[in-house]
């Protein structure tokens, strides 16, 4: 039998940690005498080694307690493996962002990876001659939706965006789709349709300024997607936050580019 100090030396574990493990019920002394002195046996060296090994593998004290109590150890390890793999992916993305900063990349754009929530949208799809027709296309969609859905309401917070359906940049004869999030699915007509969008991860950047410079923003975010091993799974969304309808100076226009990825 070993006193707690001796056992601490043999097991390479602090006395404080041994008392903590006792308090948590995962390693109790073999014997406590009438004076409160704690004694441990040599077989408990194997037990403390297992506890330390599990702790170094990332298991919490509560998880270690479950293992000692006889839970499905393999299932717990598989769950921990998935958790660690997710953390590694997150750390890789953080490392990529740090490398971008160290390489003094264009700090005009800061990348955010976030989850876009599911929503119901009405959408209008068609072609516009050039970008000068975009505002009329968007504004008219609200009236066209109200014609068969007079009680339809926009979701809060407001969420609307456009897609370019050609799959490539075109300065003229542009395939254009406008989507507006609403509180419920309405009645479609010849112009307006409804659909539910599932939640999706997206690589996003904010572009402040004229729409003439959006091509530069797209080039930046698409390079980031490629450099960080993402795969684009849907058309990018161009979300207008501030624009000519509420800001006179083009320098104050704010657009978010959202690229759905996995």
Coordinates of C-alpha atoms in Angstrom, one line a residue:
X1 CA 0.0 0.0 0.0
X2 CA 1.2 3.5 -0.8
X3 CA 0.4 6.8 0.9
X4 CA -1.1 9.4 -1.5
X5 CA 2.3 11.2 -1.8
X6 CA 4.1 8.0 -2.7
X7 CA 1.3 7.0 -5.2
X8 CA 1.5 10.4 -6.7
X9 CA 5.2 9.9 -7.4
X10 CA 4.8 6.4 -8.8
X11 CA 1.9 7.3 -11.0
X12 CA 3.3 10.7 -12.2
X13 CA 0.0 12.3 -11.1
X14 CA -0.3 15.2 -8.8
X15 CA -1.9 14.8 -5.3
X16 CA -4.4 17.5 -6.4
X17 CA -5.5 15.4 -9.4
X18 CA -5.8 12.3 -7.2
X19 CA -8.1 14.1 -4.8
X20 CA -10.1 15.4 -7.7
X21 CA -10.5 11.9 -9.2
X22 CA -11.7 10.7 -5.8
X23 CA -14.2 13.5 -5.5
X24 CA -15.5 12.7 -9.0
X25 CA -15.8 9.0 -8.2
X26 CA -13.4 7.6 -10.8
X27 CA -10.5 6.6 -8.5
X28 CA -11.0 6.1 -4.8
X29 CA -8.2 5.1 -2.4
X30 CA -8.0 1.4 -1.5
X31 CA -8.1 2.3 2.2
X32 CA -8.6 5.4 4.4
X33 CA -7.5 5.0 8.0
X34 CA -9.1 6.6 11.1
X35 CA -6.9 9.7 10.7
X36 CA -8.0 10.3 7.1
X37 CA -4.8 9.1 5.5
X38 CA -5.3 7.7 2.0
X39 CA -3.6 4.6 0.8
X40 CA -3.5 3.2 -2.7
X41 CA -2.6 -0.3 -4.0
X42 CA -0.2 -1.2 -6.8
X43 CA -3.0 -2.5 -9.0
X44 CA -4.4 1.1 -9.0
X45 CA -1.4 2.2 -11.0
X46 CA -3.0 0.5 -14.0
X47 CA -6.3 2.2 -13.2
X48 CA -4.7 5.6 -13.0
X49 CA -2.8 5.0 -16.2
X50 CA -6.1 4.2 -18.0
X51 CA -7.7 7.4 -16.7
X52 CA -4.7 9.5 -17.8
X53 CA -4.8 7.8 -21.2
X54 CA -8.5 8.5 -21.7
X55 CA -8.0 12.1 -20.6
X56 CA -5.2 12.6 -23.1
X57 CA -7.5 11.2 -25.8
X58 CA -9.9 14.1 -25.1
X59 CA -12.5 12.4 -23.0
X60 CA -14.0 14.5 -20.2
X61 CA -14.2 13.4 -16.6
X62 CA -17.9 12.6 -17.0
X63 CA -17.1 10.5 -20.1
X64 CA -14.3 8.7 -18.3
X65 CA -16.7 8.0 -15.4
X66 CA -19.1 6.4 -17.9
X67 CA -16.3 4.2 -19.4
X68 CA -15.4 3.0 -15.9
X69 CA -19.1 2.3 -15.2
X70 CA -19.2 0.0 -18.2
X71 CA -20.7 2.0 -21.0
X72 CA -20.3 1.2 -24.7
X73 CA -16.6 2.3 -25.0
X74 CA -16.3 1.8 -28.7
X75 CA -19.5 3.8 -29.4
X76 CA -18.1 6.6 -27.2
X77 CA -14.8 6.6 -29.0
X78 CA -16.5 6.7 -32.4
X79 CA -18.5 9.8 -31.2
X80 CA -15.3 11.4 -29.9
X81 CA -13.6 10.6 -33.3
X82 CA -16.3 12.4 -35.2
X83 CA -16.1 15.4 -32.8
X84 CA -12.3 15.6 -33.2
X85 CA -12.5 15.4 -37.0
X86 CA -15.0 18.3 -37.0
X87 CA -12.6 20.3 -34.8
X88 CA -9.7 19.5 -37.2
X89 CA -11.7 20.8 -40.2
X90 CA -12.5 24.0 -38.3
X91 CA -8.8 24.4 -37.3
X92 CA -7.8 23.9 -40.9
X93 CA -10.1 26.7 -42.0
X94 CA -8.8 28.9 -39.2
X95 CA -5.2 28.2 -40.3
X96 CA -6.1 29.0 -43.9
X97 CA -7.5 32.4 -42.8
X98 CA -4.3 33.1 -40.7
X99 CA -2.2 32.2 -43.8
X100 CA -4.2 34.6 -45.9
X101 CA -3.5 37.4 -43.4
X102 CA 0.2 36.5 -43.2
X103 CA 0.4 36.6 -47.0
X104 CA -1.1 40.1 -46.9
X105 CA -4.1 39.1 -49.1
X106 CA -6.6 41.7 -50.2
X107 CA -8.0 42.8 -46.9
X108 CA -10.9 44.5 -48.6
X109 CA -12.7 41.2 -48.2
X110 CA -13.1 39.1 -45.1
X111 CA -14.4 35.6 -45.5
X112 CA -17.1 34.2 -43.2
X113 CA -18.2 30.5 -43.3
X114 CA -21.8 30.2 -41.9
X115 CA -24.9 28.2 -42.2
X116 CA -27.8 29.8 -44.2
X117 CA -31.1 28.8 -42.5
X118 CA -33.9 27.0 -44.4
X119 CA -36.6 29.3 -45.7
X120 CA -39.5 29.5 -48.2
X121 CA -39.0 31.9 -51.1
X122 CA -41.0 33.1 -54.0
X123 CA -39.0 33.6 -57.1
X124 CA -39.2 35.1 -60.5
X125 CA -37.0 33.8 -63.3
X126 CA -36.3 35.3 -66.7
X127 CA -33.8 37.3 -68.7
X128 CA -32.8 40.9 -68.6
X129 CA -31.1 42.9 -71.4
X130 CA -28.4 44.2 -69.1
X131 CA -28.0 45.2 -65.4
X132 CA -29.8 48.5 -65.9
X133 CA -33.1 46.4 -66.0
X134 CA -32.4 44.5 -62.7
X135 CA -34.2 46.9 -60.4
X136 CA -37.4 46.9 -62.5
X137 CA -37.2 43.1 -62.6
X138 CA -37.0 42.9 -58.8
X139 CA -39.6 45.6 -58.0
X140 CA -42.2 44.1 -60.4
X141 CA -41.8 40.7 -58.8
X142 CA -43.5 41.9 -55.6
X143 CA -46.6 43.2 -57.5
X144 CA -46.7 40.0 -59.6
X145 CA -46.6 37.9 -56.4
X146 CA -49.4 40.0 -54.7
X147 CA -51.7 39.4 -57.7
X148 CA -52.4 35.8 -56.6
X149 CA -51.2 36.2 -53.0
X150 CA -52.5 39.5 -51.5
X151 CA -51.8 38.4 -48.0
X152 CA -48.2 37.2 -48.5
X153 CA -45.7 38.6 -46.1
X154 CA -41.9 38.9 -46.3
X155 CA -39.9 36.9 -43.7
X156 CA -38.2 38.8 -40.8
X157 CA -35.4 39.5 -40.9
X158 CA -35.7 40.3 -44.6
X159 CA -33.8 38.0 -46.9
X160 CA -33.7 38.3 -50.7
X161 CA -31.1 37.5 -53.3
X162 CA -30.5 37.0 -57.0
X163 CA -28.9 34.1 -58.9
X164 CA -27.4 34.2 -62.4
X165 CA -28.8 31.1 -64.1
X166 CA -26.4 31.0 -67.1
X167 CA -23.6 29.6 -65.0
X168 CA -21.1 32.2 -66.3
X169 CA -20.7 36.0 -66.4
X170 CA -22.7 37.7 -69.2
X171 CA -22.8 41.5 -69.5
X172 CA -25.9 41.3 -71.7
X173 CA -28.8 38.9 -72.2
X174 CA -28.5 37.8 -68.6
X175 CA -30.3 34.8 -67.0
X176 CA -31.7 36.3 -63.8
X177 CA -33.6 34.8 -60.8
X178 CA -34.8 36.9 -57.9
X179 CA -35.8 35.2 -54.6
X180 CA -37.6 36.7 -51.7
X181 CA -38.0 34.9 -48.4
X182 CA -41.7 34.8 -47.2
X183 CA -43.5 33.5 -44.2
X184 CA -45.4 30.7 -46.0
X185 CA -45.8 29.1 -49.4
X186 CA -48.3 30.8 -51.6
X187 CA -50.2 30.2 -54.8
X188 CA -47.9 30.2 -57.9
X189 CA -48.8 31.9 -61.2
X190 CA -47.3 32.2 -64.6
X191 CA -44.5 34.4 -63.4
X192 CA -44.1 33.7 -59.7
X193 CA -43.1 30.3 -58.2
X194 CA -42.5 29.1 -54.6
X195 CA -39.9 26.7 -53.2
X196 CA -38.3 25.7 -49.9
X197 CA -34.6 26.1 -49.5
X198 CA -32.8 23.7 -47.2
X199 CA -30.3 25.0 -44.7
X200 CA -26.8 25.0 -46.3
X201 CA -23.2 26.0 -45.4
X202 CA -21.9 29.0 -47.4
X203 CA -18.7 30.8 -47.9
X204 CA -19.6 34.5 -47.7
X205 CA -18.0 37.9 -48.2
X206 CA -19.4 41.4 -48.0
X207 CA -18.7 43.8 -50.9
X208 CA -19.1 47.5 -50.2
X209 CA -19.3 49.8 -53.2
X210 CA -20.5 49.9 -56.8
X211 CA -21.8 46.8 -58.5
X212 CA -19.2 47.4 -61.3
X213 CA -16.6 45.9 -58.9
X214 CA -18.5 42.8 -58.0
X215 CA -16.5 40.7 -60.5
X216 CA -13.4 41.3 -58.3
X217 CA -15.4 40.1 -55.2
X218 CA -16.5 37.0 -57.0
X219 CA -13.0 36.2 -58.1
X220 CA -11.8 36.5 -54.5
X221 CA -14.4 34.3 -52.9
X222 CA -14.3 31.6 -55.5
X223 CA -10.5 31.4 -55.1
X224 CA -11.0 31.0 -51.4
X225 CA -13.5 28.2 -52.0
X226 CA -11.0 26.4 -54.2
X227 CA -7.9 27.0 -52.0
X228 CA -9.7 25.6 -48.9
X229 CA -11.1 22.4 -50.4
X230 CA -14.8 23.3 -50.6
X231 CA -17.1 22.1 -53.4
X232 CA -19.8 24.5 -54.7
X233 CA -23.2 22.8 -54.6
X234 CA -25.5 25.5 -55.8
X235 CA -25.5 28.8 -57.6
X236 CA -24.0 31.7 -55.6
X237 CA -26.5 34.1 -54.1
X238 CA -26.0 37.8 -54.4
X239 CA -27.8 39.4 -51.5
X240 CA -28.5 43.1 -51.6
X241 CA -28.4 44.8 -48.2
X242 CA -28.0 48.4 -49.0
X243 CA -28.3 49.9 -52.5
X244 CA -29.7 52.7 -54.7
X245 CA -33.1 52.4 -53.0
X246 CA -31.7 53.6 -49.6
X247 CA -28.2 54.9 -50.2
X248 CA -27.4 57.8 -52.6
X249 CA -23.6 57.2 -52.7
X250 CA -22.5 54.1 -54.4
X251 CA -19.6 53.8 -51.9
X252 CA -22.3 52.9 -49.3
X253 CA -23.9 50.1 -51.2
X254 CA -23.5 46.8 -49.4
X255 CA -23.8 43.4 -51.1
X256 CA -23.2 39.9 -49.6
X257 CA -22.0 37.1 -51.9
X258 CA -23.1 33.7 -50.5
X259 CA -21.6 30.6 -52.1
X260 CA -23.3 27.3 -51.0
X261 CA -20.6 24.7 -50.4
X262 CA -19.8 21.4 -48.8

